[in-house]
Phi, psi and omega in degrees: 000136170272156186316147186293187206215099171302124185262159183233129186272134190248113150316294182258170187228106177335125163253015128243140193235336166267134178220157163177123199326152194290291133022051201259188183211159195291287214238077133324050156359129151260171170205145181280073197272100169319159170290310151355299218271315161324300197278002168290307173308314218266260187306337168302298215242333141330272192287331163106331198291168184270159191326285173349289194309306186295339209258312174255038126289339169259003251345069213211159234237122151344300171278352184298304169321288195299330184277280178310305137002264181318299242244319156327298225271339186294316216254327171258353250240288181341311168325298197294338195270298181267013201002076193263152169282228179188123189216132210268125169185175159062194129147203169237080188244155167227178167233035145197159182258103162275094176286142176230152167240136229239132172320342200248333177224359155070037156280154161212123173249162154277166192218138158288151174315278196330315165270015172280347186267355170298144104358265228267045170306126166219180190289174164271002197224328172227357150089037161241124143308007177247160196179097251235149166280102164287018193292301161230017166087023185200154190298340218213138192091000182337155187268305217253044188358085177258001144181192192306302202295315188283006159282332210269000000 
């Protein structure tokens, strides 16, 4: 069975996605930059902060940052270097992580916000849609409004 897919949490979300040397060409060579890999440059070398700091800000193990770190930097370094373009797009990102539990057999699991937006969210272990933000135990008010259900 495969690993479950660790989501890496992002604040912002790129308003811009595309970069590209003033200098182009018909068949412009590119590199592909995760939304992930954005917000590793972003807290480090932006915001200033420290590995640690960037790491639990994403919610992701110190070396997982530094591993996505490295490979961003790896990746604009090339750009800049070889005058490849930049295209902002993909990865394994939220912008918030929702733990849920489910009423009826009391698994809990995580959710992306982003996939929280569906009617037919459901447990993953007994198939009932009903289900709560173990944040604060109750459908409504969630502290980190993480997602539709626990607003309503």
């Amino acid at each position: 069975m495969a690993r479950p897919i660790k989501w890496r949490r992002v604040e912002k979300l790129p308003e811009y996605r595309y970069f590209v040397p003033s200098k182009t060409e018909k068949n412009l060579n590119e590199n592909t930059l995760k939304i992930e890999e954005l917000e590793a440059i972003r807290l480090r070398d932006l915001e200033g902060l420290e590995q640690e700091e960037c790491a639990n800000s994403m919610e992701i193990s110190r070396q997982t940052f530094q591993r996505i770190y490295n490979e961003a930097k790896k990746k604009v370094a090339d750009s800049l270097i070889n005058g490849k373009a930049i295209r902002i797009t993909g990865g394994n990102y939220t912008q918030h992580i929702c733990k849920l539990v489910c009423e009826k057999c009391g698994n809990s699991w995580q959710e992306r916000v982003e996939d929280l937006e569906h009617e037919d969210d459901i447990c993953p272990k007994c198939g009932s849609p009903k289900h709560y933000c173990k944040e604060n135990k109750s459908r409504k008010g969630c502290r980190k409004k993480c997602c539709k259900i626990c607003n309503e």
